[in-house]
Structures are given as C-alpha cells and as structure tokens.
PDB file of C-alpha atoms in Angstrom:
ATOM      1  CA  MET Q  29      66.270   6.222  69.293  1.00  0.00           C
ATOM      2  CA  GLY Q  30      65.361   9.393  71.422  1.00  0.00           C
ATOM      3  CA  ALA Q  31      66.530  13.051  71.459  1.00  0.00           C
ATOM      4  CA  GLY Q  32      70.530  13.029  71.745  1.00  0.00           C
ATOM      5  CA  ARG Q  33      73.088  15.461  73.106  1.00  0.00           C
ATOM      6  CA  ALA Q  34      72.398  17.739  70.259  1.00  0.00           C
ATOM      7  CA  GLY Q  35      69.093  18.115  70.944  1.00  0.00           C
ATOM      8  CA  TRP Q  36      67.651  16.244  67.840  1.00  0.00           C
ATOM      9  CA  ARG Q  37      65.566  13.022  67.409  1.00  0.00           C
ATOM     10  CA  ILE Q  38      67.030  11.177  64.527  1.00  0.00           C
ATOM     11  CA  HIS Q  39      65.723   8.228  62.786  1.00  0.00           C
ATOM     12  CA  GLY Q  40      65.843   6.612  59.425  1.00  0.00           C
ATOM     13  CA  MET Q  41      66.682   3.404  57.622  1.00  0.00           C
ATOM     14  CA  SER Q  42      67.639   2.293  53.853  1.00  0.00           C
ATOM     15  CA  VAL Q  43      65.668  -0.423  52.260  1.00  0.00           C
ATOM     16  CA  GLU Q  44      66.286  -2.606  49.373  1.00  0.00           C
ATOM     17  CA  GLY Q  45      63.989  -1.688  46.110  1.00  0.00           C
ATOM     18  CA  TYR Q  46      61.820  -3.886  44.444  1.00  0.00           C
ATOM     19  CA  ARG Q  47      64.306  -5.002  41.569  1.00  0.00           C
ATOM     20  CA  HIS Q  48      66.946  -5.905  44.461  1.00  0.00           C
ATOM     21  CA  ARG Q  49      64.169  -7.728  46.205  1.00  0.00           C
ATOM     22  CA  ARG Q  50      63.133  -9.920  43.012  1.00  0.00           C
ATOM     23  CA  ASP Q  51      66.761 -10.643  42.169  1.00  0.00           C
ATOM     24  CA  GLY Q  52      68.055 -11.414  45.832  1.00  0.00           C
ATOM     25  CA  LEU Q  53      70.723  -8.332  45.778  1.00  0.00           C
ATOM     26  CA  PRO Q  54      71.631  -6.229  48.768  1.00  0.00           C
ATOM     27  CA  CYS Q  55      70.527  -2.846  49.419  1.00  0.00           C
ATOM     28  CA  GLN Q  56      73.058  -0.627  47.761  1.00  0.00           C
ATOM     29  CA  ASP Q  57      71.785   2.716  49.801  1.00  0.00           C
ATOM     30  CA  ALA Q  58      73.111   3.384  53.108  1.00  0.00           C
ATOM     31  CA  CYS Q  59      72.722   5.846  56.032  1.00  0.00           C
ATOM     32  CA  ALA Q  60      74.381   7.008  59.211  1.00  0.00           C
ATOM     33  CA  HIS Q  61      74.320   9.365  61.997  1.00  0.00           C
ATOM     34  CA  THR Q  62      76.643  10.386  64.906  1.00  0.00           C
ATOM     35  CA  GLU Q  63      76.555  13.203  67.720  1.00  0.00           C
ATOM     36  CA  SER Q  64      79.456  14.882  69.668  1.00  0.00           C
ATOM     37  CA  GLY Q  65      78.269  17.459  72.268  1.00  0.00           C
ATOM     38  CA  PRO Q  66      75.999  20.024  70.509  1.00  0.00           C
ATOM     39  CA  VAL Q  67      76.811  18.758  67.188  1.00  0.00           C
ATOM     40  CA  ALA Q  68      75.083  16.109  65.117  1.00  0.00           C
ATOM     41  CA  VAL Q  69      76.057  14.572  61.622  1.00  0.00           C
ATOM     42  CA  LEU Q  70      73.628  12.796  59.176  1.00  0.00           C
ATOM     43  CA  ALA Q  71      74.768  11.105  55.984  1.00  0.00           C
ATOM     44  CA  VAL Q  72      73.119   9.293  53.293  1.00  0.00           C
ATOM     45  CA  ALA Q  73      74.923   7.512  50.149  1.00  0.00           C
ATOM     46  CA  ASP Q  74      73.524   5.712  47.094  1.00  0.00           C
ATOM     47  CA  GLY Q  75      75.841   2.965  45.570  1.00  0.00           C
ATOM     48  CA  ALA Q  76      76.330   2.787  41.867  1.00  0.00           C
ATOM     49  CA  GLY Q  77      73.678   0.066  40.557  1.00  0.00           C
ATOM     50  CA  SER Q  78      76.397  -1.133  37.750  1.00  0.00           C
ATOM     51  CA  ARG Q  79      79.260  -1.398  40.154  1.00  0.00           C
ATOM     52  CA  PRO Q  80      79.820  -4.895  41.850  1.00  0.00           C
ATOM     53  CA  ARG Q  81      80.668  -3.706  45.486  1.00  0.00           C
ATOM     54  CA  ALA Q  82      78.506  -0.587  45.662  1.00  0.00           C
ATOM     55  CA  ASP Q  83      76.702  -1.950  48.750  1.00  0.00           C
ATOM     56  CA  GLU Q  84      80.003  -1.660  50.565  1.00  0.00           C
ATOM     57  CA  GLY Q  85      80.975   1.846  49.155  1.00  0.00           C
ATOM     58  CA  SER Q  86      77.866   3.131  50.338  1.00  0.00           C
ATOM     59  CA  ARG Q  87      78.239   2.034  53.678  1.00  0.00           C
ATOM     60  CA  LEU Q  88      81.753   3.076  53.981  1.00  0.00           C
ATOM     61  CA  ALA Q  89      81.006   6.434  52.542  1.00  0.00           C
ATOM     62  CA  VAL Q  90      78.691   7.073  55.385  1.00  0.00           C
ATOM     63  CA  GLU Q  91      80.446   5.657  57.936  1.00  0.00           C
ATOM     64  CA  LEU Q  92      83.756   7.850  57.173  1.00  0.00           C
ATOM     65  CA  ALA Q  93      81.427  10.653  56.745  1.00  0.00           C
ATOM     66  CA  ALA Q  94      80.057  10.469  60.082  1.00  0.00           C
ATOM     67  CA  GLU Q  95      83.426   9.971  61.780  1.00  0.00           C
ATOM     68  CA  HIS Q  96      85.035  12.793  59.878  1.00  0.00           C
ATOM     69  CA  PHE Q  97      82.535  15.635  59.416  1.00  0.00           C
ATOM     70  CA  VAL Q  98      81.590  15.164  63.223  1.00  0.00           C
ATOM     71  CA  ARG Q  99      85.196  15.505  64.085  1.00  0.00           C
ATOM     72  CA  ARG Q 100      85.840  18.585  61.991  1.00  0.00           C
ATOM     73  CA  ALA Q 101      82.704  20.343  63.115  1.00  0.00           C
ATOM     74  CA  ALA Q 102      82.765  19.373  66.675  1.00  0.00           C
ATOM     75  CA  ALA Q 103      86.400  21.237  66.804  1.00  0.00           C
ATOM     76  CA  ALA Q 104      85.010  24.114  65.098  1.00  0.00           C
ATOM     77  CA  VAL Q 105      81.556  24.417  66.831  1.00  0.00           C
ATOM     78  CA  ASP Q 106      81.912  27.865  67.505  1.00  0.00           C
ATOM     79  CA  SER Q 107      82.469  28.902  63.920  1.00  0.00           C
ATOM     80  CA  PRO Q 108      80.271  31.504  62.814  1.00  0.00           C
ATOM     81  CA  PRO Q 109      77.982  31.033  59.845  1.00  0.00           C
ATOM     82  CA  GLY Q 110      79.990  31.645  56.491  1.00  0.00           C
ATOM     83  CA  ALA Q 111      83.199  30.940  54.668  1.00  0.00           C
ATOM     84  CA  ALA Q 112      84.450  28.910  57.808  1.00  0.00           C
ATOM     85  CA  VAL Q 113      81.714  26.291  57.366  1.00  0.00           C
ATOM     86  CA  HIS Q 114      82.081  25.831  53.733  1.00  0.00           C
ATOM     87  CA  ASP Q 115      85.626  25.476  54.622  1.00  0.00           C
ATOM     88  CA  LEU Q 116      85.115  22.902  57.325  1.00  0.00           C
ATOM     89  CA  LEU Q 117      82.850  21.029  54.865  1.00  0.00           C
ATOM     90  CA  THR Q 118      85.244  20.960  52.085  1.00  0.00           C
ATOM     91  CA  ASP Q 119      88.030  19.873  54.522  1.00  0.00           C
ATOM     92  CA  ALA Q 120      86.323  17.047  56.005  1.00  0.00           C
ATOM     93  CA  PHE Q 121      84.968  15.924  52.352  1.00  0.00           C
ATOM     94  CA  HIS Q 122      88.726  15.553  51.541  1.00  0.00           C
ATOM     95  CA  ASP Q 123      89.350  13.506  54.725  1.00  0.00           C
ATOM     96  CA  VAL Q 124      86.433  11.213  53.454  1.00  0.00           C
ATOM     97  CA  THR Q 125      87.785  11.044  49.939  1.00  0.00           C
ATOM     98  CA  LYS Q 126      91.338  10.137  51.096  1.00  0.00           C
ATOM     99  CA  VAL Q 127      90.224   7.566  53.387  1.00  0.00           C
ATOM    100  CA  PHE Q 128      87.755   6.178  51.041  1.00  0.00           C
ATOM    101  CA  LEU Q 129      90.215   5.863  48.127  1.00  0.00           C
ATOM    102  CA  ASP Q 130      93.247   4.673  50.517  1.00  0.00           C
ATOM    103  CA  THR Q 131      90.989   1.730  51.860  1.00  0.00           C
ATOM    104  CA  THR Q 132      89.694   0.563  48.404  1.00  0.00           C
ATOM    105  CA  GLY Q 133      92.562   0.851  46.846  1.00  0.00           C
ATOM    106  CA  PRO Q 134      93.112   0.410  42.963  1.00  0.00           C
ATOM    107  CA  ALA Q 135      89.407  -1.099  42.740  1.00  0.00           C
ATOM    108  CA  ALA Q 136      87.872   2.206  44.049  1.00  0.00           C
ATOM    109  CA  GLY Q 137      85.769   2.355  40.994  1.00  0.00           C
ATOM    110  CA  ASP Q 138      83.837  -1.002  42.063  1.00  0.00           C
ATOM    111  CA  PHE Q 139      82.649   0.805  45.122  1.00  0.00           C
ATOM    112  CA  ALA Q 140      81.047   3.920  43.419  1.00  0.00           C
ATOM    113  CA  THR Q 141      78.698   5.693  45.663  1.00  0.00           C
ATOM    114  CA  THR Q 142      77.316   9.428  46.032  1.00  0.00           C
ATOM    115  CA  LEU Q 143      77.347  11.069  49.564  1.00  0.00           C
ATOM    116  CA  THR Q 144      74.996  13.844  50.843  1.00  0.00           C
ATOM    117  CA  VAL Q 145      76.046  14.965  54.337  1.00  0.00           C
ATOM    118  CA  VAL Q 146      74.166  17.629  56.864  1.00  0.00           C
ATOM    119  CA  VAL Q 147      75.885  18.874  59.978  1.00  0.00           C
ATOM    120  CA  LEU Q 148      73.686  20.327  62.778  1.00  0.00           C
ATOM    121  CA  ALA Q 149      75.285  22.951  64.971  1.00  0.00           C
ATOM    122  CA  PRO Q 150      74.565  25.421  67.174  1.00  0.00           C
ATOM    123  CA  GLY Q 151      73.636  28.268  65.054  1.00  0.00           C
ATOM    124  CA  TRP Q 152      74.254  26.724  61.719  1.00  0.00           C
ATOM    125  CA  LEU Q 153      73.534  23.947  59.308  1.00  0.00           C
ATOM    126  CA  GLY Q 154      76.055  22.866  57.218  1.00  0.00           C
ATOM    127  CA  HIS Q 155      75.077  20.729  53.692  1.00  0.00           C
ATOM    128  CA  LEU Q 156      77.639  18.893  51.461  1.00  0.00           C
ATOM    129  CA  THR Q 157      76.582  16.663  48.753  1.00  0.00           C
ATOM    130  CA  VAL Q 158      78.179  14.771  45.766  1.00  0.00           C
ATOM    131  CA  GLY Q 159      75.554  13.080  43.428  1.00  0.00           C
ATOM    132  CA  ASP Q 160      71.840  13.205  43.384  1.00  0.00           C
ATOM    133  CA  GLY Q 161      70.927  12.949  46.815  1.00  0.00           C
ATOM    134  CA  PHE Q 162      68.829  15.729  48.196  1.00  0.00           C
ATOM    135  CA  VAL Q 163      67.845  17.504  51.314  1.00  0.00           C
ATOM    136  CA  VAL Q 164      64.533  19.342  52.785  1.00  0.00           C
ATOM    137  CA  LEU Q 165      64.201  21.647  55.548  1.00  0.00           C
ATOM    138  CA  ARG Q 166      61.162  22.385  57.521  1.00  0.00           C
ATOM    139  CA  ALA Q 167      61.277  25.996  58.638  1.00  0.00           C
ATOM    140  CA  GLY Q 168      58.649  28.250  59.545  1.00  0.00           C
ATOM    141  CA  ALA Q 169      54.843  28.463  58.788  1.00  0.00           C
ATOM    142  CA  GLU Q 170      52.401  30.810  56.673  1.00  0.00           C
ATOM    143  CA  ASP Q 171      48.948  30.769  57.481  1.00  0.00           C
ATOM    144  CA  GLY Q 172      49.296  27.983  59.830  1.00  0.00           C
ATOM    145  CA  GLU Q 173      50.856  25.779  57.411  1.00  0.00           C
ATOM    146  CA  ARG Q 174      54.556  24.463  57.998  1.00  0.00           C
ATOM    147  CA  GLN Q 175      56.706  25.255  55.373  1.00  0.00           C
ATOM    148  CA  PHE Q 176      59.313  22.941  53.472  1.00  0.00           C
ATOM    149  CA  HIS Q 177      62.426  23.826  51.640  1.00  0.00           C
ATOM    150  CA  LEU Q 178      64.558  21.906  49.546  1.00  0.00           C
ATOM    151  CA  LEU Q 179      68.430  22.968  49.438  1.00  0.00           C
ATOM    152  CA  PRO Q 180      70.170  23.172  46.165  1.00  0.00           C
ATOM    153  CA  GLN Q 181      71.580  19.885  44.845  1.00  0.00           C
ATOM    154  CA  ALA Q 182      75.068  19.189  43.289  1.00  0.00           C
ATOM    155  CA  ALA Q 183      75.378  19.973  39.769  1.00  0.00           C
ATOM    156  CA  ALA Q 184      75.381  17.367  36.753  1.00  0.00           C
ATOM    157  CA  ALA Q 185      78.855  16.691  35.227  1.00  0.00           C
ATOM    158  CA  SER Q 186      77.732  18.912  32.534  1.00  0.00           C
ATOM    159  CA  GLU Q 187      74.663  20.704  31.382  1.00  0.00           C
ATOM    160  CA  TYR Q 188      74.485  18.008  28.563  1.00  0.00           C
ATOM    161  CA  SER Q 189      74.643  15.172  30.986  1.00  0.00           C
ATOM    162  CA  ASN Q 190      72.464  13.335  33.486  1.00  0.00           C
ATOM    163  CA  GLU Q 191      75.597  11.317  34.581  1.00  0.00           C
ATOM    164  CA  THR Q 192      75.732  11.092  38.484  1.00  0.00           C
ATOM    165  CA  VAL Q 193      78.914  11.883  39.815  1.00  0.00           C
ATOM    166  CA  PHE Q 194      80.272   9.432  42.493  1.00  0.00           C
ATOM    167  CA  LEU Q 195      83.007   9.855  45.414  1.00  0.00           C
ATOM    168  CA  THR Q 196      85.121   8.135  43.114  1.00  0.00           C
ATOM    169  CA  SER Q 197      84.652  10.155  40.047  1.00  0.00           C
ATOM    170  CA  PRO Q 198      87.719  11.804  38.704  1.00  0.00           C
ATOM    171  CA  ASP Q 199      87.541  15.376  39.851  1.00  0.00           C
ATOM    172  CA  ALA Q 200      84.653  14.878  42.104  1.00  0.00           C
ATOM    173  CA  ALA Q 201      85.760  17.739  44.210  1.00  0.00           C
ATOM    174  CA  ARG Q 202      84.798  20.139  41.317  1.00  0.00           C
ATOM    175  CA  TRP Q 203      80.833  18.829  41.705  1.00  0.00           C
ATOM    176  CA  VAL Q 204      80.779  18.958  45.224  1.00  0.00           C
ATOM    177  CA  HIS Q 205      78.093  21.490  46.672  1.00  0.00           C
ATOM    178  CA  THR Q 206      78.081  22.997  49.970  1.00  0.00           C
ATOM    179  CA  ASP Q 207      75.476  25.270  51.648  1.00  0.00           C
ATOM    180  CA  CYS Q 208      75.640  26.966  55.113  1.00  0.00           C
ATOM    181  CA  VAL Q 209      72.166  27.813  56.479  1.00  0.00           C
ATOM    182  CA  SER Q 210      71.583  29.978  59.580  1.00  0.00           C
ATOM    183  CA  ASP Q 211      68.028  29.888  60.426  1.00  0.00           C
ATOM    184  CA  ALA Q 212      66.728  29.352  64.171  1.00  0.00           C
ATOM    185  CA  GLY Q 213      63.203  28.182  62.935  1.00  0.00           C
ATOM    186  CA  ILE Q 214      64.997  24.955  61.226  1.00  0.00           C
ATOM    187  CA  ASP Q 215      63.206  22.270  63.257  1.00  0.00           C
ATOM    188  CA  GLY Q 216      63.259  19.266  60.544  1.00  0.00           C
ATOM    189  CA  VAL Q 217      65.530  17.941  58.328  1.00  0.00           C
ATOM    190  CA  LEU Q 218      65.273  15.366  55.855  1.00  0.00           C
ATOM    191  CA  LEU Q 219      67.940  13.450  53.674  1.00  0.00           C
ATOM    192  CA  SER Q 220      67.168  10.920  51.047  1.00  0.00           C
ATOM    193  CA  THR Q 221      68.694   9.269  47.946  1.00  0.00           C
ATOM    194  CA  ASP Q 222      67.218   9.496  44.604  1.00  0.00           C
ATOM    195  CA  GLY Q 223      65.033   6.612  45.130  1.00  0.00           C
ATOM    196  CA  LEU Q 224      62.365   8.633  46.720  1.00  0.00           C
ATOM    197  CA  ALA Q 225      62.594  11.696  44.624  1.00  0.00           C
ATOM    198  CA  GLN Q 226      59.395  11.136  43.045  1.00  0.00           C
ATOM    199  CA  ALA Q 227      57.603  10.858  46.414  1.00  0.00           C
ATOM    200  CA  ALA Q 228      59.280  13.539  48.230  1.00  0.00           C
ATOM    201  CA  LEU Q 229      59.629  16.078  45.546  1.00  0.00           C
ATOM    202  CA  SER Q 230      57.345  17.771  43.071  1.00  0.00           C
ATOM    203  CA  ARG Q 231      58.420  19.320  39.776  1.00  0.00           C
ATOM    204  CA  SER Q 232      56.317  21.384  37.590  1.00  0.00           C
ATOM    205  CA  ALA Q 233      56.524  21.201  33.761  1.00  0.00           C
ATOM    206  CA  GLY Q 234      59.968  22.795  32.962  1.00  0.00           C
ATOM    207  CA  GLY Q 235      60.201  24.052  36.566  1.00  0.00           C
ATOM    208  CA  ALA Q 236      62.695  23.463  39.455  1.00  0.00           C
ATOM    209  CA  PRO Q 237      61.629  20.810  41.971  1.00  0.00           C
ATOM    210  CA  THR Q 238      60.018  21.593  45.369  1.00  0.00           C
ATOM    211  CA  PRO Q 239      59.153  19.635  48.265  1.00  0.00           C
ATOM    212  CA  ASN Q 240      56.006  17.514  48.493  1.00  0.00           C
ATOM    213  CA  ALA Q 241      54.375  19.013  51.432  1.00  0.00           C
ATOM    214  CA  SER Q 242      51.786  16.336  52.238  1.00  0.00           C
ATOM    215  CA  PHE Q 243      54.869  13.661  52.144  1.00  0.00           C
ATOM    216  CA  ALA Q 244      57.556  15.773  54.032  1.00  0.00           C
ATOM    217  CA  ASP Q 245      54.888  16.898  56.801  1.00  0.00           C
ATOM    218  CA  ALA Q 246      53.736  13.034  57.620  1.00  0.00           C
ATOM    219  CA  VAL Q 247      57.422  12.005  57.571  1.00  0.00           C
ATOM    220  CA  PHE Q 248      58.254  14.573  59.976  1.00  0.00           C
ATOM    221  CA  ARG Q 249      55.127  14.380  62.030  1.00  0.00           C
ATOM    222  CA  SER Q 250      55.727  10.774  62.850  1.00  0.00           C
ATOM    223  CA  LEU Q 251      58.784  11.794  64.554  1.00  0.00           C
ATOM    224  CA  ASP Q 252      57.731  14.632  66.444  1.00  0.00           C
ATOM    225  CA  ALA Q 253      56.208  12.931  69.663  1.00  0.00           C
ATOM    226  CA  SER Q 254      58.464  13.171  72.645  1.00  0.00           C
ATOM    227  CA  GLY Q 255      60.159   9.948  73.617  1.00  0.00           C
ATOM    228  CA  PRO Q 256      62.179   7.195  72.114  1.00  0.00           C
ATOM    229  CA  VAL Q 257      61.343   5.669  68.405  1.00  0.00           C
ATOM    230  CA  SER Q 258      58.975   2.856  69.037  1.00  0.00           C
ATOM    231  CA  ASP Q 259      59.360  -0.476  67.177  1.00  0.00           C
ATOM    232  CA  THR Q 260      56.266   0.279  65.564  1.00  0.00           C
ATOM    233  CA  ALA Q 261      57.459   3.701  64.228  1.00  0.00           C
ATOM    234  CA  HIS Q 262      60.300   1.694  62.742  1.00  0.00           C
ATOM    235  CA  GLU Q 263      58.475  -0.878  61.353  1.00  0.00           C
ATOM    236  CA  ASN Q 264      56.029   1.716  59.833  1.00  0.00           C
ATOM    237  CA  LEU Q 265      58.958   3.452  58.063  1.00  0.00           C
ATOM    238  CA  ALA Q 266      59.882   0.250  56.492  1.00  0.00           C
ATOM    239  CA  ALA Q 267      56.543  -0.670  55.323  1.00  0.00           C
ATOM    240  CA  LEU Q 268      56.244   2.748  54.021  1.00  0.00           C
ATOM    241  CA  LEU Q 269      59.595   2.839  52.272  1.00  0.00           C
ATOM    242  CA  ARG Q 270      58.751  -0.904  50.750  1.00  0.00           C
ATOM    243  CA  SER Q 271      55.055   0.084  50.019  1.00  0.00           C
ATOM    244  CA  ASP Q 272      53.337  -0.877  46.677  1.00  0.00           C
ATOM    245  CA  ARG Q 273      52.706   3.206  46.443  1.00  0.00           C
ATOM    246  CA  LEU Q 274      56.265   4.265  46.677  1.00  0.00           C
ATOM    247  CA  THR Q 275      57.593   1.151  44.530  1.00  0.00           C
ATOM    248  CA  ALA Q 276      55.322   2.094  41.514  1.00  0.00           C
ATOM    249  CA  LEU Q 277      57.078   5.418  41.518  1.00  0.00           C
ATOM    250  CA  ASN Q 278      60.422   4.351  41.508  1.00  0.00           C
ATOM    251  CA  ALA Q 279      61.732   0.779  42.062  1.00  0.00           C
ATOM    252  CA  ASP Q 280      65.063   1.679  43.238  1.00  0.00           C
ATOM    253  CA  ASP Q 281      66.473   1.305  47.021  1.00  0.00           C
ATOM    254  CA  LYS Q 282      65.168   3.929  49.254  1.00  0.00           C
ATOM    255  CA  THR Q 283      67.006   5.651  51.872  1.00  0.00           C
ATOM    256  CA  LEU Q 284      64.931   8.009  54.254  1.00  0.00           C
ATOM    257  CA  LEU Q 285      66.942   9.668  57.318  1.00  0.00           C
ATOM    258  CA  ARG Q 286      65.270  12.368  59.248  1.00  0.00           C
ATOM    259  CA  ALA Q 287      65.644  14.558  62.390  1.00  0.00           C
ATOM    260  CA  VAL Q 288      63.510  16.638  64.623  1.00  0.00           C
ATOM    261  CA  ARG Q 289      64.672  19.267  66.683  1.00  0.00           C
ATOM    262  CA  GLN Q 290      63.743  18.397  70.545  1.00  0.00           C
ATOM    263  CA  VAL Q 291      61.763  21.520  72.343  1.00  0.00           C
ATOM    264  CA  ARG Q 292      63.238  21.632  75.890  1.00  0.00           C
ATOM    265  CA  PRO Q 293      60.788  21.948  78.506  1.00  0.00           C
TER     266      PRO Q 293
END
C-alpha cells in the first residue's frame, strides 16, 4: 500500500507466535487502519491468551476502532490540540466498547482483548490505549541521528499487580490512557502489542522503558522509500516477526503496524 489521502504510508501485520504455530492455534493479535480525508487511524489489539475466542475479540476490536475513531476524528478534524482531542478519543472508546459488548453479549469475557489506537490528523496526533500495547514515534534528530520517543502506556490495574486490563474488564474506562501530541516533526509512528516489547524497547535496571533505536530505525527506514509497499517488503516483515531472533526474546504473537509521513514534491 502506498501513501493514502492522509499523507502517510501505512503497513503492518500480525503473525502467530512460536507457541501458537507449534500448537496449531490461530494468531490472537490483530491490526487495522483506515483513512478519511486528511485523517488516518491505526489500531492494534492483543487477545487474552487464556480466553477461548480471543482471536475474534482482537479482530473485532481493531475493526470497530478503525470505524469509530475515524468517524469521530473526521467530524472534528479542525479541533485544536488539547482537551477536545482527549474528549474525542474517550467518546470513540465508549462507542467501541458499547458495540463490542453488544456484539459479544453475555460471553464478552471470552473475547477479552487489549486495544491501542493512534489518530493522525493535521496538527495533532491522538493516542488511546487500554492494556499493554505501546507506541513509538519518530520525531526530530540530534547530531544527525533520528530520535525515537515512547508514548506513555496505560497503567496496570494496581501498583501491586501486573494484570493486564482488557476492553471487557470491569471499569475498563478507568484504566484508559489518552495523549494528544502536537509536533510537526513527527514523521513516523509504530504501534505494537507486547510480543515485541523486548525487541522494540530497552529497559535499564529499575528504569523506565525507552525505544530501541536500532530496531525502530530499521523498521521505519524500510518503509521510507516512495511508492507502494512491495510484496518483498511485506514478506521481509513477516520473516522478521517470525525470526528465531525475535522468537528467542518472546514466543508470543507479534504485531507491528507502522506509518511514515510522505513528503509531497
């Protein structure tokens, strides 16, 4: 896929991890994106491994996110950065949650999934996440080196727990995190589920995670060339996500959805 109406080239995929390939189980990650005029929406989701219909839940979550976030954002494309964007994100999340729960009914817990969404609009970037997905931005340079920035992640259910919050969790709205970023220098966005955390992020002892610059640079650089994404590039990304090197770091399903800004001639 090449540059869309919003001026971003977007490409990504979800692949099953080693454990699911070994056991003949479906990938429980999913990703989706859509565009409307100058607005693009990207979404990734990670279905709960212990739930019987998690693969369906993650697919439903990203499909609903693409539909409802782009509708809300396209209707408010001229909103200035700030509180209005946070409200837009929260309202879209409520739309997604309502339809998700209405669709899945009493068995909603069987479809449990995380959800991370980025809205790209002229003048601002909106970010919403529930669960353990993450987003890395490429923006600016220092001494000729591209700079990468990790957006804040959603909080755990409590400071004493590593339990992941899902779209179907009680009071999920309490644990949703939103951001609004206004930086004309942003020219790359990467969304992922936690299956790539060890590869894409670095963490010093006791410190906060930071982007792994070499991984992020390679992932963005492979999408910077103009024109449609080739079949070879698509195959190369699939091979990377299934590689022994990444599997050794994490055997979970893996999702990588990336967008780079296209420079108009």
